[in-house]
mmCIF file of C-alpha atoms in Angstrom:
data_model
loop_
_atom_site.group_PDB
_atom_site.id
_atom_site.type_symbol
_atom_site.label_atom_id
_atom_site.label_comp_id
_atom_site.label_asym_id
_atom_site.label_seq_id
_atom_site.Cartn_x
_atom_site.Cartn_y
_atom_site.Cartn_z
ATOM 1 C CA UNK A 241 169.995 27.442 75.021
ATOM 2 C CA UNK A 242 169.267 26.269 71.517
ATOM 3 C CA UNK A 243 171.514 26.409 68.530
ATOM 4 C CA UNK A 244 171.609 29.428 66.299
ATOM 5 C CA UNK A 245 169.721 27.597 63.530
ATOM 6 C CA UNK A 246 166.729 26.610 65.679
ATOM 7 C CA UNK A 247 163.443 28.472 65.478
ATOM 8 C CA UNK A 248 162.845 30.777 68.402
ATOM 9 C CA UNK A 249 166.486 30.948 69.330
ATOM 10 C CA UNK A 250 166.831 34.611 68.410
ATOM 11 C CA UNK A 251 166.812 37.036 71.311
ATOM 12 C CA UNK A 252 163.748 39.298 71.594
ATOM 13 C CA UNK A 253 164.042 42.472 69.541
ATOM 14 C CA UNK A 254 166.346 40.979 66.931
ATOM 15 C CA UNK A 255 163.667 40.639 64.224
ATOM 16 C CA UNK A 256 164.356 42.393 60.970
ATOM 17 C CA UNK A 257 162.298 45.374 59.841
ATOM 18 C CA UNK A 258 160.378 43.448 57.131
ATOM 19 C CA UNK A 259 159.415 40.804 59.690
ATOM 20 C CA UNK A 260 158.156 43.409 62.146
ATOM 21 C CA UNK A 261 156.218 45.282 59.447
ATOM 22 C CA UNK A 262 154.694 42.025 58.241
ATOM 23 C CA UNK A 263 153.490 41.149 61.733
ATOM 24 C CA UNK A 264 152.096 44.648 62.268
ATOM 25 C CA UNK A 265 150.213 44.653 58.959
ATOM 26 C CA UNK A 266 148.687 41.215 59.637
ATOM 27 C CA UNK A 267 147.598 42.330 63.103
ATOM 28 C CA UNK A 268 146.212 45.638 61.813
ATOM 29 C CA UNK A 269 144.091 43.926 59.164
ATOM 30 C CA UNK A 270 142.510 41.626 61.733
ATOM 31 C CA UNK A 271 142.051 44.370 64.331
ATOM 32 C CA UNK A 272 140.363 46.925 62.021
ATOM 33 C CA UNK A 273 136.650 46.251 61.589
ATOM 34 C CA UNK A 274 134.999 46.750 58.227
ATOM 35 C CA UNK A 275 133.443 50.185 57.777
ATOM 36 C CA UNK A 276 129.671 50.183 57.890
ATOM 37 C CA UNK A 277 127.573 51.607 55.096
ATOM 38 C CA UNK A 278 126.531 54.512 57.342
ATOM 39 C CA UNK A 279 130.172 55.399 57.950
ATOM 40 C CA UNK A 280 130.965 55.259 54.231
ATOM 41 C CA UNK A 281 127.908 57.391 53.486
ATOM 42 C CA UNK A 282 129.014 59.944 56.071
ATOM 43 C CA UNK A 283 132.543 60.049 54.609
ATOM 44 C CA UNK A 284 131.102 60.518 51.112
ATOM 45 C CA UNK A 285 128.916 63.338 52.407
ATOM 46 C CA UNK A 286 131.918 65.058 53.998
ATOM 47 C CA UNK A 287 133.910 64.750 50.767
ATOM 48 C CA UNK A 288 131.000 66.086 48.701
ATOM 49 C CA UNK A 289 130.352 69.060 50.993
ATOM 50 C CA UNK A 290 134.068 69.812 51.302
ATOM 51 C CA UNK A 291 134.480 69.678 47.523
ATOM 52 C CA UNK A 292 131.511 71.975 47.045
ATOM 53 C CA UNK A 293 132.826 74.424 49.656
ATOM 54 C CA UNK A 294 136.433 74.424 48.400
ATOM 55 C CA UNK A 295 136.040 73.986 44.634
ATOM 56 C CA UNK A 296 132.558 74.136 43.109
ATOM 57 C CA UNK A 297 130.989 77.219 44.713
ATOM 58 C CA UNK A 298 134.234 79.280 44.652
ATOM 59 C CA UNK A 299 134.669 78.324 40.986
ATOM 60 C CA UNK A 300 131.181 79.541 40.170
ATOM 61 C CA UNK A 301 131.771 82.689 42.213
ATOM 62 C CA UNK A 302 135.015 83.381 40.352
ATOM 63 C CA UNK A 303 133.280 82.913 37.009
ATOM 64 C CA UNK A 304 130.579 85.358 38.076
ATOM 65 C CA UNK A 305 133.159 87.903 39.240
ATOM 66 C CA UNK A 306 135.209 87.518 36.065
ATOM 67 C CA UNK A 307 132.170 88.235 33.871
ATOM 68 C CA UNK A 308 130.640 91.049 35.933
ATOM 69 C CA UNK A 309 133.610 92.720 37.683
ATOM 70 C CA UNK A 310 133.522 95.999 35.743
ATOM 71 C CA UNK A 311 129.744 96.375 35.467
ATOM 72 C CA UNK A 312 128.500 95.404 38.970
ATOM 73 C CA UNK A 313 126.138 97.642 40.838
ATOM 74 C CA UNK A 314 126.516 98.535 44.516
ATOM 75 C CA UNK A 315 124.177 95.866 45.895
ATOM 76 C CA UNK A 316 125.590 93.133 43.666
ATOM 77 C CA UNK A 317 129.130 94.050 44.713
ATOM 78 C CA UNK A 318 128.110 93.969 48.386
ATOM 79 C CA UNK A 319 126.628 90.471 47.965
ATOM 80 C CA UNK A 320 129.716 89.283 46.089
ATOM 81 C CA UNK A 321 132.006 90.615 48.834
ATOM 82 C CA UNK A 322 129.929 88.716 51.415
ATOM 83 C CA UNK A 323 130.287 85.536 49.336
ATOM 84 C CA UNK A 324 134.035 86.119 49.055
ATOM 85 C CA UNK A 325 134.227 86.350 52.843
ATOM 86 C CA UNK A 326 132.177 83.164 53.223
ATOM 87 C CA UNK A 327 134.088 81.100 50.645
ATOM 88 C CA UNK A 328 137.559 82.566 51.187
ATOM 89 C CA UNK A 329 139.461 79.244 51.603
ATOM 90 C CA UNK A 330 138.241 77.950 48.247
ATOM 91 C CA UNK A 331 138.880 81.280 46.559
ATOM 92 C CA UNK A 332 142.428 81.261 47.929
ATOM 93 C CA UNK A 333 142.933 77.820 46.366
ATOM 94 C CA UNK A 334 141.608 78.958 42.988
ATOM 95 C CA UNK A 335 143.043 82.516 43.037
ATOM 96 C CA UNK A 336 146.038 81.813 40.775
ATOM 97 C CA UNK A 337 143.584 81.123 37.944
ATOM 98 C CA UNK A 338 141.606 84.384 38.238
ATOM 99 C CA UNK A 339 142.233 87.221 35.777
ATOM 100 C CA UNK A 340 140.213 90.411 36.279
ATOM 101 C CA UNK A 341 142.130 92.580 33.810
ATOM 102 C CA UNK A 342 140.318 94.342 31.033
ATOM 103 C CA UNK A 343 140.385 92.411 27.770
ATOM 104 C CA UNK A 344 141.232 95.427 25.603
ATOM 105 C CA UNK A 345 139.655 96.435 22.349
ATOM 106 C CA UNK A 346 139.562 94.024 19.487
ATOM 107 C CA UNK A 347 140.075 95.396 15.983
ATOM 108 C CA UNK A 348 137.001 95.408 13.823
#
């Protein structure tokens, strides 16, 4: 057996946490291939469609409902209810910002 000061004299499993994390990060960088442009394009497309589904279209739908809530006709209300069903997850995310109360009369 070697002395305690020699390299490689430590028993297996006695490495410190920073040493282990350093080895893992070096190995992970070399093992992970670079993402291709098609993969990055696909990820960007998913982010864009997800953002449109969860934020953009529900935001527009909420603006429409906020302006027209008290004057909608039957057909318009039916279409809006169908859109609410279709875009429910995004509407649930934006719901705390919706105010459908009447504005009240302004003096003048």
